[in-house]
């Protein structure tokens, strides 16, 4: 069974630009969660999607948004990039019920210059 | 919201010794507690988890204990090996929040050969 796939692996963007990251979950998994990982703040929850609906949202500004498609693939978008958005963005895939195992992708390393 | 604290931030042990990492949580509604291992430049990998209806769970050299009354849980690694060197994260979630995990700040474990 293929694991969680995130693309691209690396991105360099300029302040003010926008970026879209993609996550393909494990086959059969319907839940995709997104996390931001930075040395200073650790792993912070962005949002979670299940069956194309956002079920949960973290404390990030509205510049961070996401969506999920009918095949469970998910995208997250960050508009008007700031230097502080530089981070490793991880998605996690799970079957979707509460308190089930979540498996992470390799992440997308975003650098904003 | 939930607050997860993790100690110590760094831990250095000799190969063959045991290592213990401790986490506390604040929300009594939390009932699922996974542990992740993240090697440098790699994705977080689920190594063991425990649910609130269980006090202890073991998988070969790894065990997790949970004290619901005191709101703390611990990871125990016995007979440590150099390949156990990594950053370990604890997390907590509750079924109402689906896959929204609150992560600890991480413990960097160094196993010296």
Tab-separated table of C-alpha atoms in Angstrom, chain B:
chain	number	residue	atom	x	y	z
B	1	UNK	CA	-7.668	24.245	24.394
B	2	UNK	CA	-5.397	21.341	25.141
B	3	UNK	CA	-1.807	21.951	26.254
B	4	UNK	CA	0.769	19.171	26.043
B	5	UNK	CA	4.100	19.550	27.799
B	6	UNK	CA	7.002	17.225	27.121
B	7	UNK	CA	10.210	16.594	29.087
B	8	UNK	CA	13.116	16.447	28.775
B	9	UNK	CA	13.917	18.438	25.645
B	10	UNK	CA	17.155	16.482	25.176
B	11	UNK	CA	18.167	13.097	26.489
B	12	UNK	CA	21.504	11.391	26.087
B	13	UNK	CA	21.920	7.731	27.048
B	14	UNK	CA	24.485	5.005	26.575
B	15	UNK	CA	23.641	2.187	24.203
B	16	UNK	CA	21.803	-0.534	26.103
B	17	UNK	CA	20.409	1.825	28.731
B	18	UNK	CA	16.724	2.715	29.063
B	19	UNK	CA	15.189	6.054	28.081
B	20	UNK	CA	12.028	7.614	29.471
B	21	UNK	CA	10.187	10.598	28.000
B	22	UNK	CA	7.291	12.167	29.875
B	23	UNK	CA	4.304	14.205	28.737
B	24	UNK	CA	1.480	15.904	30.579
B	25	UNK	CA	-1.809	17.131	29.157
B	26	UNK	CA	-4.401	19.541	30.447
B	27	UNK	CA	-7.726	18.542	28.893
B	28	UNK	CA	-9.410	15.629	30.638
B	29	UNK	CA	-11.414	15.004	27.435
B	30	UNK	CA	-8.253	13.841	25.639
B	31	UNK	CA	-8.383	10.107	25.153
B	32	UNK	CA	-5.898	9.179	22.449
B	33	UNK	CA	-2.146	9.540	22.867
B	34	UNK	CA	0.205	8.655	19.997
B	35	UNK	CA	3.980	8.867	19.972
B	36	UNK	CA	5.947	9.766	16.865
B	37	UNK	CA	9.620	9.361	16.019
B	38	UNK	CA	11.169	11.803	13.574
B	39	UNK	CA	14.642	11.213	12.206
B	40	UNK	CA	16.521	14.119	10.708
B	41	UNK	CA	14.972	15.162	7.400
B	42	UNK	CA	12.283	12.488	7.550
B	43	UNK	CA	8.588	12.291	8.265
B	44	UNK	CA	7.222	11.696	11.776
B	45	UNK	CA	6.510	7.996	12.146
B	46	UNK	CA	3.931	6.564	14.511
B	47	UNK	CA	5.721	4.173	16.862
B	48	UNK	CA	3.088	3.418	19.487
B	49	UNK	CA	-0.198	4.793	20.746
B	50	UNK	CA	-2.498	4.321	23.701
B	51	UNK	CA	-6.145	5.008	24.330
B	52	UNK	CA	-7.594	6.144	27.608
B	53	UNK	CA	-9.230	2.827	28.425
B	54	UNK	CA	-5.773	1.226	28.699
B	55	UNK	CA	-3.074	1.916	31.288
B	56	UNK	CA	-0.101	0.414	29.508
B	57	UNK	CA	0.850	-0.876	26.087
B	58	UNK	CA	4.029	-2.588	24.978
B	59	UNK	CA	5.585	-3.333	21.607
B	60	UNK	CA	8.950	-5.088	21.818
B	61	UNK	CA	11.408	-2.568	23.316
B	62	UNK	CA	8.874	0.260	23.437
B	63	UNK	CA	6.154	0.793	26.030
B	64	UNK	CA	3.773	3.587	26.864
B	65	UNK	CA	2.030	4.164	30.190
B	66	UNK	CA	-0.932	6.409	30.859
B	67	UNK	CA	-2.130	7.878	34.148
B	68	UNK	CA	-5.488	9.512	33.480
B	69	UNK	CA	-5.892	10.814	36.994
B	70	UNK	CA	-2.596	12.666	36.906
B	71	UNK	CA	-2.980	13.473	33.189
B	72	UNK	CA	0.400	12.211	32.185
B	73	UNK	CA	1.783	9.565	29.871
B	74	UNK	CA	5.286	8.306	29.260
B	75	UNK	CA	7.328	6.557	26.600
B	76	UNK	CA	9.781	3.915	27.735
B	77	UNK	CA	12.492	2.560	25.447
B	78	UNK	CA	14.571	-0.326	26.781
B	79	UNK	CA	17.919	-1.623	25.504
B	80	UNK	CA	18.442	1.503	23.441
B	81	UNK	CA	20.340	1.282	20.159
B	82	UNK	CA	22.052	4.002	18.087
B	83	UNK	CA	19.208	3.799	15.556
B	84	UNK	CA	16.825	4.958	18.277
B	85	UNK	CA	18.489	8.379	18.039
B	86	UNK	CA	15.822	10.808	16.800
B	87	UNK	CA	13.327	13.399	17.983
B	88	UNK	CA	10.302	11.931	19.725
B	89	UNK	CA	6.963	13.724	19.914
B	90	UNK	CA	4.011	12.935	22.125
B	91	UNK	CA	0.525	14.057	21.162
B	92	UNK	CA	-3.000	14.119	22.520
B	93	UNK	CA	-6.416	14.290	20.922
B	94	UNK	CA	-10.032	13.625	21.783
B	95	UNK	CA	-12.698	11.947	19.713
B	96	UNK	CA	-14.728	15.148	19.446
B	97	UNK	CA	-11.885	16.870	17.615
B	98	UNK	CA	-11.214	14.002	15.256
B	99	UNK	CA	-7.655	14.182	14.014
B	100	UNK	CA	-6.615	17.443	15.621
B	101	UNK	CA	-3.496	16.480	17.526
B	102	UNK	CA	-1.825	18.674	20.108
B	103	UNK	CA	1.875	17.902	20.054
B	104	UNK	CA	4.515	18.189	22.715
B	105	UNK	CA	7.633	20.179	21.917
B	106	UNK	CA	9.745	17.098	21.230
B	107	UNK	CA	12.626	15.245	22.879
B	108	UNK	CA	15.903	14.815	21.071
B	109	UNK	CA	17.235	11.399	22.061
B	110	UNK	CA	20.905	10.665	21.484
B	111	UNK	CA	22.044	7.082	22.002
B	112	UNK	CA	25.818	6.900	22.317
B	113	UNK	CA	27.467	3.708	21.057
